[in-house]
Amino acid sequence: MTLFLLPLPRFPRSSYLQKDRITYLFKHLRPSDLYATYWRIQESQKLQLEFWSTICSCLTIWLEHRKYSKTQILSLTKTHPVGQPCAQPTKAAANKGNLEKMNRQVSEWCFSMPKVELHAHLNGSVRDSTLLELARVLGEKGIIGFSDVENVIMKSDRTLHEVFKLFDLIHILTTDHSTVTRITKEVIEDFASENVVYLELRTTPKRNDSIGMSKRSYMEAVMEGLRAVSSVDVDYAPTGFKTNTFNGTTRKKIYVRFLLSIDRRDSTEAAMETVKLALEMRDLGVIGIDLSGNPIVGNWTTFLPALKFAREQGLYITLHCGEVPNQEEIKAMLDFLPQRIGHACCFEEENWRKLKSLKTPVEICLTSNIRTETISSLDVHHFVNLYKAKHPLILCTDDSGVFSTSLSREYSLASSAFGLGKTEMFQLAENAIDYIFADDGVKDDLRAIFEVAAKKLDL
């Protein structure tokens, strides 16, 4: 039997991720067979996309298991594309085209399925085009040096330093009511355009006395932006409040709820002010509180009184937790029993076990974790550990504008990096419904949306 006549391995459809599949590879593939099989996988026209994405991940891990370094793996795949003999450049080109086609098909499929977004910062999700336009205006006014930020805005692969530079620019821009309104409108429309059917948008109410901006007027500007959305129907109020932007048609619809963020730079009094504002705006779709900001600033005990008060008043709570390796704070946050936490990147074993025993849902932001260098690479990302343990988790964007990503892209990334197939990706998106902060009526509506989508997508 020649190498290129190897039968393609078959795996049970019910198996997930790499464990069972890697075991199969160890038993059935010889080193000399590896890239030949890899080549055949690309050439097969009948191969399902979920198998393709899984096998690519498995073969890379298999190589690492055989003591190949990452540099050697990269060299092999560049020099001999997927096992293709160097003497046949036309097939190598075809293989590359097939791979690009498959990647494009996975991306399109991720875009087409309904999705739930639970960790999205309003100001970090601003469009590059909007940033560029607003920055140019500030540059003409002499407020900023436009040339200093133009290249950063135009880049899609920003360094960590450039990411922080962009956040600084956004902070300057979002102290104006009309800008806040515009950004809110565009962010909601952008999420709706990629088939996000439920969105929890979090934002830190800002105060700027020099222009008469209070925390409340900031949030009123946010609500004005929501009501200005015209490309899609928006449900943003709890059941019983008739304040939604429906026009009586059967257009696309997105559910939007808001979380008010307490900044870690805040005092206890400022944190309490944010909670009280959330309570005042509950009938406008504000359903919870988030704790975020620079993770090395502030002390957990400073915010605890406000968070306790929020919980007593029936507000939901999610915490940015474990962005830095502060194990004492991580433990205290878990002991507080929030409804969800975000990131969970720097847990040591004891807190990891505690998280799993509590089954606290985790908002996972893959691109953000890599770009901020909180996680060194997807190879060691804790997504796999949590997913294999069937721990509650949700794929999210964090700051889609700043990190040049989208929720569809996060699912596509998970598919290619961790071997998730169509069924697993769809189920992951649908499971997120269980962890939203909206009422049961909204959950039922969302499940119905996913049920219809499953039939359309032949799942």
CSV table of C-alpha atoms in Angstrom, one decimal:
chain,number,residue,atom,x,y,z
A,1,MET,CA,0.0,0.0,0.0
A,2,THR,CA,1.4,3.4,-0.9
A,3,LEU,CA,1.2,6.3,1.5
A,4,PHE,CA,-1.4,8.1,-0.5
A,5,LEU,CA,-3.8,5.1,-0.4
A,6,LEU,CA,-4.1,5.1,3.4
A,7,PRO,CA,-7.8,4.9,4.4
A,8,LEU,CA,-9.1,7.9,6.2
A,9,PRO,CA,-9.7,7.2,9.9
A,10,ARG,CA,-13.3,7.5,11.1
A,11,PHE,CA,-14.3,8.7,14.5
A,12,PRO,CA,-17.5,8.4,16.4
A,13,ARG,CA,-19.6,11.5,15.9
A,14,SER,CA,-20.4,11.7,19.6
A,15,SER,CA,-16.7,12.0,20.6
A,16,TYR,CA,-15.4,15.5,21.1
A,17,LEU,CA,-12.1,17.4,21.2
A,18,GLN,CA,-8.9,15.4,20.9
A,19,LYS,CA,-8.8,12.7,23.5
A,20,ASP,CA,-10.4,9.8,21.7
A,21,ARG,CA,-9.0,11.0,18.3
A,22,ILE,CA,-5.4,11.3,19.5
A,23,THR,CA,-5.6,7.8,20.9
A,24,TYR,CA,-6.8,6.6,17.5
A,25,LEU,CA,-3.9,8.3,15.8
A,26,PHE,CA,-1.3,6.7,18.2
A,27,LYS,CA,-2.7,3.3,17.4
A,28,HIS,CA,-3.1,3.5,13.7
A,29,LEU,CA,-0.6,6.0,12.2
A,30,ARG,CA,3.1,5.4,11.7
A,31,PRO,CA,5.5,8.4,11.5
A,32,SER,CA,6.0,7.9,7.8
A,33,ASP,CA,2.2,7.9,7.3
A,34,LEU,CA,1.6,11.2,9.1
A,35,TYR,CA,1.7,13.9,6.4
A,36,ALA,CA,0.4,11.5,3.7
A,37,THR,CA,-2.8,11.2,5.6
A,38,TYR,CA,-2.7,14.9,6.3
A,39,TRP,CA,-2.5,15.4,2.5
A,40,ARG,CA,-5.3,13.1,1.7
A,41,ILE,CA,-7.6,14.8,4.3
A,42,GLN,CA,-7.2,18.1,2.4
A,43,GLU,CA,-7.8,16.4,-1.0
A,44,SER,CA,-11.0,14.6,0.1
A,45,GLN,CA,-14.1,16.4,-1.2
A,46,LYS,CA,-16.4,14.4,1.0
A,47,LEU,CA,-14.7,15.2,4.3
A,48,GLN,CA,-16.9,17.0,6.8
A,49,LEU,CA,-15.5,20.3,8.2
A,50,GLU,CA,-15.7,19.2,11.8
A,51,PHE,CA,-13.4,16.2,11.1
A,52,TRP,CA,-11.0,18.4,9.1
A,53,SER,CA,-10.6,21.0,11.9
A,54,THR,CA,-10.2,18.2,14.5
A,55,ILE,CA,-7.6,16.2,12.6
A,56,CYS,CA,-5.4,19.3,12.0
A,57,SER,CA,-5.3,19.9,15.7
A,58,CYS,CA,-4.7,16.3,16.5
A,59,LEU,CA,-1.8,15.9,14.0
A,60,THR,CA,0.0,18.9,15.4
A,61,ILE,CA,-0.4,17.5,18.9
A,62,TRP,CA,0.8,14.1,17.7
A,63,LEU,CA,4.0,15.7,16.2
A,64,GLU,CA,4.6,17.4,19.5
A,65,HIS,CA,4.2,14.1,21.3
A,66,ARG,CA,6.8,12.6,19.0
A,67,LYS,CA,9.2,15.4,20.3
A,68,TYR,CA,9.0,17.6,17.2
A,69,SER,CA,9.5,21.2,18.2
A,70,LYS,CA,7.1,23.9,17.2
A,71,THR,CA,9.8,25.3,14.9
A,72,GLN,CA,10.2,21.9,13.2
A,73,ILE,CA,6.4,21.5,12.8
A,74,LEU,CA,6.2,25.0,11.2
A,75,SER,CA,9.1,24.1,9.0
A,76,LEU,CA,7.5,20.8,7.8
A,77,THR,CA,4.2,22.4,7.0
A,78,LYS,CA,5.9,25.3,5.1
A,79,THR,CA,8.5,23.2,3.3
A,80,HIS,CA,6.3,20.2,2.5
A,81,PRO,CA,2.8,21.4,2.6
A,82,VAL,CA,0.8,18.7,4.3
A,83,GLY,CA,3.1,15.9,3.2
A,84,GLN,CA,3.0,16.9,-0.4
A,85,PRO,CA,6.2,15.9,-2.3
A,86,CYS,CA,8.2,18.9,-3.4
A,87,ALA,CA,8.2,17.7,-7.0
A,88,GLN,CA,4.5,18.4,-7.3
A,89,PRO,CA,4.1,22.1,-6.8
A,90,THR,CA,0.7,22.2,-8.5
A,91,LYS,CA,-0.8,19.8,-5.9
A,92,ALA,CA,0.8,21.9,-3.2
A,93,ALA,CA,-1.0,25.0,-4.5
A,94,ALA,CA,-4.2,23.0,-4.8
A,95,ASN,CA,-3.8,21.9,-1.2
A,96,LYS,CA,-3.4,25.4,0.0
A,97,GLY,CA,-6.4,26.5,-1.9
A,98,ASN,CA,-8.5,23.6,-0.4
A,99,LEU,CA,-7.4,24.6,3.1
A,100,GLU,CA,-8.3,28.2,2.5
A,101,LYS,CA,-11.6,27.1,1.1
A,102,MET,CA,-12.3,25.0,4.1
A,103,ASN,CA,-11.3,27.7,6.5
A,104,ARG,CA,-13.6,30.1,4.7
A,105,GLN,CA,-16.5,27.6,4.9
A,106,VAL,CA,-16.0,27.2,8.6
A,107,SER,CA,-16.0,30.9,9.1
A,108,GLU,CA,-19.1,31.3,7.0
A,109,TRP,CA,-20.9,28.6,9.0
A,110,CYS,CA,-19.9,30.2,12.3
A,111,PHE,CA,-21.3,33.5,11.0
A,112,SER,CA,-24.6,31.9,9.9
A,113,MET,CA,-25.5,30.2,13.3
A,114,PRO,CA,-27.2,32.2,16.0
A,115,LYS,CA,-25.0,33.3,18.9
A,116,VAL,CA,-25.1,34.7,22.4
A,117,GLU,CA,-22.7,37.3,23.6
A,118,LEU,CA,-22.2,37.8,27.3
A,119,HIS,CA,-18.9,39.6,27.7
A,120,ALA,CA,-18.7,42.6,25.5
A,121,HIS,CA,-17.5,46.1,26.6
A,122,LEU,CA,-19.3,48.8,24.8
A,123,ASN,CA,-16.4,51.2,24.2
A,124,GLY,CA,-14.0,48.4,23.3
A,125,SER,CA,-16.3,47.3,20.5
A,126,VAL,CA,-16.2,50.5,18.6
A,127,ARG,CA,-15.6,50.3,14.8
A,128,ASP,CA,-12.2,51.1,13.4
A,129,SER,CA,-13.8,53.4,10.8
A,130,THR,CA,-15.6,55.3,13.5
A,131,LEU,CA,-12.4,55.6,15.6
A,132,LEU,CA,-10.5,56.9,12.6
A,133,GLU,CA,-13.1,59.5,11.8
A,134,LEU,CA,-13.4,60.7,15.4
A,135,ALA,CA,-9.7,60.7,15.9
A,136,ARG,CA,-9.2,62.8,12.8
A,137,VAL,CA,-11.6,65.4,14.2
A,138,LEU,CA,-9.8,65.5,17.5
A,139,GLY,CA,-6.5,65.9,15.6
A,140,GLU,CA,-7.9,68.9,13.7
A,141,LYS,CA,-8.8,70.4,17.0
A,142,GLY,CA,-5.3,69.8,18.3
A,143,ILE,CA,-6.6,67.6,21.1
A,144,ILE,CA,-4.5,64.6,20.0
A,145,GLY,CA,-1.8,64.0,17.4
A,146,PHE,CA,-3.7,62.2,14.6
A,147,SER,CA,-0.6,60.8,13.0
A,148,ASP,CA,0.3,59.1,16.4
A,149,VAL,CA,-2.8,57.0,16.3
A,150,GLU,CA,-3.7,56.6,12.7
A,151,ASN,CA,-1.5,53.6,12.0
A,152,VAL,CA,-2.6,51.9,15.3
A,153,ILE,CA,-6.2,52.2,14.3
A,154,MET,CA,-5.6,50.8,10.8
A,155,LYS,CA,-3.8,47.7,12.1
A,156,SER,CA,-5.6,44.4,12.8
A,157,ASP,CA,-2.8,42.7,14.6
A,158,ARG,CA,-2.0,45.2,17.3
A,159,THR,CA,0.7,44.7,19.9
A,160,LEU,CA,-0.1,44.9,23.6
A,161,HIS,CA,1.4,48.4,23.7
A,162,GLU,CA,-0.8,49.4,20.7
A,163,VAL,CA,-3.9,48.0,22.4
A,164,PHE,CA,-3.3,50.2,25.4
A,165,LYS,CA,-2.7,53.1,23.2
A,166,LEU,CA,-6.1,52.5,21.5
A,167,PHE,CA,-7.9,52.2,24.9
A,168,ASP,CA,-6.4,55.6,25.8
A,169,LEU,CA,-7.8,57.1,22.6
A,170,ILE,CA,-11.3,55.5,23.2
A,171,HIS,CA,-11.3,57.0,26.8
A,172,ILE,CA,-10.8,60.5,25.3
A,173,LEU,CA,-13.5,60.0,22.7
A,174,THR,CA,-16.2,58.6,25.0
A,175,THR,CA,-16.5,61.7,27.2
A,176,ASP,CA,-18.9,63.2,24.7
A,177,HIS,CA,-22.7,62.4,24.8
A,178,SER,CA,-23.2,62.3,21.0
A,179,THR,CA,-20.2,60.0,20.5
A,180,VAL,CA,-21.5,57.6,23.2
A,181,THR,CA,-24.8,57.5,21.4
A,182,ARG,CA,-23.3,56.8,18.0
A,183,ILE,CA,-21.0,54.1,19.3
A,184,THR,CA,-23.9,52.3,21.1
A,185,LYS,CA,-26.0,52.3,18.0
A,186,GLU,CA,-23.2,51.0,15.8
A,187,VAL,CA,-22.1,48.3,18.3
A,188,ILE,CA,-25.6,46.9,18.6
A,189,GLU,CA,-26.0,46.9,14.8
A,190,ASP,CA,-22.7,45.2,14.3
A,191,PHE,CA,-23.5,42.4,16.7
A,192,ALA,CA,-26.9,41.9,15.2
A,193,SER,CA,-25.4,41.8,11.7
A,194,GLU,CA,-23.4,38.7,12.5
A,195,ASN,CA,-26.4,36.8,13.9
A,196,VAL,CA,-26.0,37.5,17.6
A,197,VAL,CA,-29.5,37.1,18.9
A,198,TYR,CA,-28.8,38.0,22.5
A,199,LEU,CA,-26.3,40.6,23.7
A,200,GLU,CA,-25.3,41.7,27.2
A,201,LEU,CA,-23.4,44.9,26.8
A,202,ARG,CA,-21.3,46.2,29.7
A,203,THR,CA,-20.1,49.8,30.2
A,204,THR,CA,-18.7,52.0,32.9
A,205,PRO,CA,-20.8,55.1,33.4
A,206,LYS,CA,-18.5,58.1,33.1
A,207,ARG,CA,-18.5,61.5,34.8
A,208,ASN,CA,-17.1,64.5,33.1
A,209,ASP,CA,-18.0,67.7,35.0
A,210,SER,CA,-16.3,69.9,32.4
A,211,ILE,CA,-19.0,69.1,29.8
A,212,GLY,CA,-21.8,68.4,32.2
A,213,MET,CA,-21.7,64.6,31.9
A,214,SER,CA,-22.9,62.7,34.9
A,215,LYS,CA,-23.1,58.9,35.2
A,216,ARG,CA,-26.8,59.1,34.5
A,217,SER,CA,-26.5,61.4,31.5
A,218,TYR,CA,-23.9,59.0,30.1
A,219,MET,CA,-26.3,56.1,30.4
A,220,GLU,CA,-29.1,58.2,28.9
A,221,ALA,CA,-26.8,58.7,25.9
A,222,VAL,CA,-26.3,55.0,25.7
A,223,MET,CA,-30.1,54.4,25.7
A,224,GLU,CA,-30.5,57.0,23.0
A,225,GLY,CA,-28.1,55.1,20.9
A,226,LEU,CA,-30.0,51.9,21.5
A,227,ARG,CA,-33.3,53.5,20.5
A,228,ALA,CA,-31.7,54.9,17.3
A,229,VAL,CA,-31.0,51.4,16.0
A,230,SER,CA,-33.0,51.0,12.8
A,231,SER,CA,-31.6,48.0,11.0
A,232,VAL,CA,-33.0,45.5,13.4
A,233,ASP,CA,-35.7,45.2,16.0
A,234,VAL,CA,-34.3,45.5,19.6
A,235,ASP,CA,-35.8,44.0,22.7
A,236,TYR,CA,-34.2,45.7,25.6
A,237,ALA,CA,-36.7,45.9,28.5
A,238,PRO,CA,-37.7,43.2,31.0
A,239,THR,CA,-41.1,41.5,30.6
A,240,GLY,CA,-43.9,43.8,31.4
A,241,PHE,CA,-42.2,47.0,30.1
A,242,LYS,CA,-43.4,48.1,26.7
A,243,THR,CA,-40.3,50.0,25.6
A,244,ASN,CA,-38.9,48.0,22.8
A,245,THR,CA,-38.1,49.1,19.3
A,246,PHE,CA,-40.4,46.8,17.4
A,247,ASN,CA,-42.0,48.1,14.1
A,248,GLY,CA,-44.6,45.3,13.8
A,249,THR,CA,-42.7,43.4,11.1
A,250,THR,CA,-40.9,40.1,11.1
A,251,ARG,CA,-37.4,41.6,10.8
A,252,LYS,CA,-34.3,40.3,12.5
A,253,LYS,CA,-34.4,40.8,16.2
A,254,ILE,CA,-31.8,41.1,18.9
A,255,TYR,CA,-32.3,41.0,22.7
A,256,VAL,CA,-30.0,43.6,24.4
A,257,ARG,CA,-29.4,43.9,28.1
A,258,PHE,CA,-26.9,46.1,30.0
A,259,LEU,CA,-24.5,45.6,32.8
A,260,LEU,CA,-23.0,48.6,34.6
A,261,SER,CA,-19.3,48.2,35.4
A,262,ILE,CA,-17.7,49.2,38.6
A,263,ASP,CA,-14.2,50.4,37.8
A,264,ARG,CA,-11.4,49.0,40.0
A,265,ARG,CA,-10.2,52.6,40.5
A,266,ASP,CA,-13.5,53.5,42.1
A,267,SER,CA,-14.0,54.2,45.8
A,268,THR,CA,-16.7,52.4,47.8
A,269,GLU,CA,-18.9,55.5,47.4
A,270,ALA,CA,-18.5,55.6,43.6
A,271,ALA,CA,-19.2,51.9,43.3
A,272,MET,CA,-22.3,52.3,45.3
A,273,GLU,CA,-23.4,55.2,43.1
A,274,THR,CA,-23.1,52.9,40.0
A,275,VAL,CA,-25.2,50.2,41.7
A,276,LYS,CA,-27.9,52.7,42.6
A,277,LEU,CA,-28.0,54.0,39.0
A,278,ALA,CA,-28.4,50.4,37.8
A,279,LEU,CA,-31.4,50.0,40.1
A,280,GLU,CA,-32.9,53.2,38.8
A,281,MET,CA,-32.6,52.0,35.2
A,282,ARG,CA,-33.8,48.4,35.6
A,283,ASP,CA,-36.9,49.2,33.5
A,284,LEU,CA,-34.6,50.1,30.6
A,285,GLY,CA,-32.8,46.8,30.5
A,286,VAL,CA,-30.1,47.3,33.1
A,287,ILE,CA,-30.0,43.9,34.7
A,288,GLY,CA,-26.6,43.5,36.5
A,289,ILE,CA,-23.3,44.7,37.7
A,290,ASP,CA,-19.8,44.0,36.4
A,291,LEU,CA,-16.4,44.5,38.2
A,292,SER,CA,-13.7,45.4,35.7
A,293,GLY,CA,-10.7,47.6,35.0
A,294,ASN,CA,-7.0,47.3,35.7
A,295,PRO,CA,-6.7,44.1,37.6
A,296,ILE,CA,-3.7,45.3,39.6
A,297,VAL,CA,-5.5,48.4,40.9
A,298,GLY,CA,-7.8,48.5,43.8
A,299,ASN,CA,-8.7,46.1,46.6
A,300,TRP,CA,-11.6,43.6,46.6
A,301,THR,CA,-12.8,44.7,49.9
A,302,THR,CA,-13.4,48.2,48.5
A,303,PHE,CA,-16.1,47.0,46.2
A,304,LEU,CA,-17.6,44.3,48.4
A,305,PRO,CA,-20.2,46.5,50.1
A,306,ALA,CA,-21.6,47.8,46.8
A,307,LEU,CA,-21.6,44.2,45.3
A,308,LYS,CA,-23.4,42.9,48.3
A,309,PHE,CA,-26.0,45.6,48.1
A,310,ALA,CA,-26.5,44.9,44.4
A,311,ARG,CA,-27.1,41.2,45.1
A,312,GLU,CA,-29.5,42.1,47.9
A,313,GLN,CA,-31.5,44.2,45.5
A,314,GLY,CA,-31.7,41.4,42.9
A,315,LEU,CA,-29.1,42.5,40.4
A,316,TYR,CA,-27.0,39.9,38.7
A,317,ILE,CA,-23.3,40.0,39.2
A,318,THR,CA,-20.3,39.0,37.0
A,319,LEU,CA,-16.7,39.6,37.9
A,320,HIS,CA,-13.5,39.9,36.0
A,321,CYS,CA,-11.6,37.3,37.9
A,322,GLY,CA,-8.1,35.8,37.6
A,323,GLU,CA,-6.7,38.2,35.0
A,324,VAL,CA,-3.6,38.3,37.2
A,325,PRO,CA,-2.3,35.6,39.6
A,326,ASN,CA,-3.8,37.1,42.8
A,327,GLN,CA,-4.9,33.8,44.4
A,328,GLU,CA,-6.3,35.4,47.6
A,329,GLU,CA,-8.6,37.7,45.6
A,330,ILE,CA,-9.6,34.9,43.3
A,331,LYS,CA,-10.7,32.8,46.3
A,332,ALA,CA,-12.6,35.7,47.8
A,333,MET,CA,-14.4,36.3,44.5
A,334,LEU,CA,-15.4,32.7,44.2
A,335,ASP,CA,-16.6,32.7,47.8
A,336,PHE,CA,-18.8,35.6,46.9
A,337,LEU,CA,-20.7,33.3,44.5
A,338,PRO,CA,-21.2,35.6,41.5
A,339,GLN,CA,-23.5,34.3,38.8
A,340,ARG,CA,-20.6,34.4,36.3
A,341,ILE,CA,-16.9,35.3,36.1
A,342,GLY,CA,-14.8,36.5,33.2
A,343,HIS,CA,-11.5,35.2,31.9
A,344,ALA,CA,-10.3,32.9,34.8
A,345,CYS,CA,-6.8,32.8,33.3
A,346,CYS,CA,-4.5,32.7,36.4
A,347,PHE,CA,-6.0,30.1,38.7
A,348,GLU,CA,-3.8,27.9,40.8
A,349,GLU,CA,-4.9,24.3,41.5
A,350,GLU,CA,-6.9,25.0,44.7
A,351,ASN,CA,-8.9,27.8,43.2
A,352,TRP,CA,-9.3,25.7,40.0
A,353,ARG,CA,-10.8,22.9,41.9
A,354,LYS,CA,-13.1,25.4,43.7
A,355,LEU,CA,-14.3,26.9,40.5
A,356,LYS,CA,-15.2,23.5,39.1
A,357,SER,CA,-16.9,22.4,42.3
A,358,LEU,CA,-19.0,25.6,42.2
A,359,LYS,CA,-19.7,25.3,38.5
A,360,THR,CA,-19.5,29.0,38.1
A,361,PRO,CA,-20.0,29.8,34.4
A,362,VAL,CA,-16.9,31.3,32.8
A,363,GLU,CA,-16.9,33.9,30.0
A,364,ILE,CA,-14.0,32.8,27.7
A,365,CYS,CA,-12.4,35.5,25.5
A,366,LEU,CA,-9.8,33.7,23.4
A,367,THR,CA,-8.4,36.5,21.2
A,368,SER,CA,-8.3,38.9,24.1
A,369,ASN,CA,-6.4,36.5,26.3
A,370,ILE,CA,-3.7,36.0,23.6
A,371,ARG,CA,-3.5,39.7,22.6
A,372,THR,CA,-3.1,40.8,26.2
A,373,GLU,CA,-0.6,38.1,26.8
A,374,THR,CA,-2.6,36.8,29.8
A,375,ILE,CA,-2.3,33.3,28.1
A,376,SER,CA,0.8,32.6,26.1
A,377,SER,CA,-0.8,30.6,23.3
A,378,LEU,CA,-4.0,28.7,22.5
A,379,ASP,CA,-2.1,25.5,23.0
A,380,VAL,CA,-2.3,26.0,26.7
A,381,HIS,CA,-5.6,27.8,27.0
A,382,HIS,CA,-7.9,26.6,29.8
A,383,PHE,CA,-10.8,26.4,27.4
A,384,VAL,CA,-10.0,22.7,26.7
A,385,ASN,CA,-9.8,21.8,30.4
A,386,LEU,CA,-13.1,23.4,31.1
A,387,TYR,CA,-14.8,22.1,28.0
A,388,LYS,CA,-13.7,18.5,28.6
A,389,ALA,CA,-14.9,18.8,32.2
A,390,LYS,CA,-18.3,20.0,30.8
A,391,HIS,CA,-17.9,23.1,32.9
A,392,PRO,CA,-20.3,25.9,32.1
A,393,LEU,CA,-18.6,28.3,29.7
A,394,ILE,CA,-19.4,30.9,27.0
A,395,LEU,CA,-17.3,32.1,24.1
A,396,CYS,CA,-17.2,35.9,24.1
A,397,THR,CA,-15.3,38.8,22.4
A,398,ASP,CA,-14.4,41.1,25.3
A,399,ASP,CA,-13.4,44.1,23.1
A,400,SER,CA,-14.2,43.2,19.5
A,401,GLY,CA,-13.0,46.5,18.0
A,402,VAL,CA,-9.8,46.8,19.9
A,403,PHE,CA,-8.8,43.1,19.3
A,404,SER,CA,-10.1,43.1,15.7
A,405,THR,CA,-12.3,40.1,16.3
A,406,SER,CA,-16.0,39.1,16.2
A,407,LEU,CA,-18.1,36.5,18.0
A,408,SER,CA,-18.2,34.5,14.7
A,409,ARG,CA,-14.4,34.6,14.6
A,410,GLU,CA,-14.1,33.4,18.2
A,411,TYR,CA,-16.1,30.3,17.3
A,412,SER,CA,-14.1,29.8,14.1
A,413,LEU,CA,-10.9,30.1,16.2
A,414,ALA,CA,-12.2,27.6,18.7
A,415,SER,CA,-13.0,25.2,15.9
A,416,SER,CA,-9.6,25.3,14.4
A,417,ALA,CA,-7.6,25.4,17.7
A,418,PHE,CA,-9.6,22.8,19.7
A,419,GLY,CA,-11.2,20.6,17.0
A,420,LEU,CA,-14.8,21.7,17.6
A,421,GLY,CA,-17.2,20.5,14.9
A,422,LYS,CA,-20.4,22.1,13.7
A,423,THR,CA,-22.5,20.2,16.3
A,424,GLU,CA,-20.2,21.1,19.1
A,425,MET,CA,-20.0,24.7,18.2
A,426,PHE,CA,-23.8,25.0,17.8
A,427,GLN,CA,-24.3,23.3,21.2
A,428,LEU,CA,-21.8,25.6,22.8
A,429,ALA,CA,-23.7,28.6,21.5
A,430,GLU,CA,-27.0,27.3,22.6
A,431,ASN,CA,-25.8,26.3,26.0
A,432,ALA,CA,-25.0,30.0,26.7
A,433,ILE,CA,-28.8,30.6,27.0
A,434,ASP,CA,-28.7,28.9,30.4
A,435,TYR,CA,-26.2,31.6,31.7
A,436,ILE,CA,-27.8,34.8,30.5
A,437,PHE,CA,-29.1,37.3,33.0
A,438,ALA,CA,-32.5,37.9,31.3
A,439,ASP,CA,-35.8,36.3,32.5
A,440,ASP,CA,-37.2,32.8,31.6
A,441,GLY,CA,-39.4,34.3,28.9
A,442,VAL,CA,-36.4,35.5,27.0
A,443,LYS,CA,-34.6,32.1,27.5
A,444,ASP,CA,-37.6,30.3,26.0
A,445,ASP,CA,-37.7,32.7,23.0
A,446,LEU,CA,-34.0,32.1,22.4
A,447,ARG,CA,-34.3,28.3,22.6
A,448,ALA,CA,-37.0,28.6,19.9
A,449,ILE,CA,-34.7,30.6,17.7
A,450,PHE,CA,-32.0,27.9,18.1
A,451,GLU,CA,-34.4,25.1,17.4
A,452,VAL,CA,-35.4,26.7,14.1
A,453,ALA,CA,-31.8,27.4,13.2
A,454,ALA,CA,-30.8,23.8,13.9
A,455,LYS,CA,-33.3,22.6,11.3
A,456,LYS,CA,-32.1,25.1,8.8
A,457,LEU,CA,-28.5,24.1,9.4
A,458,ASP,CA,-29.3,20.4,9.2
A,459,LEU,CA,-28.1,19.6,12.7
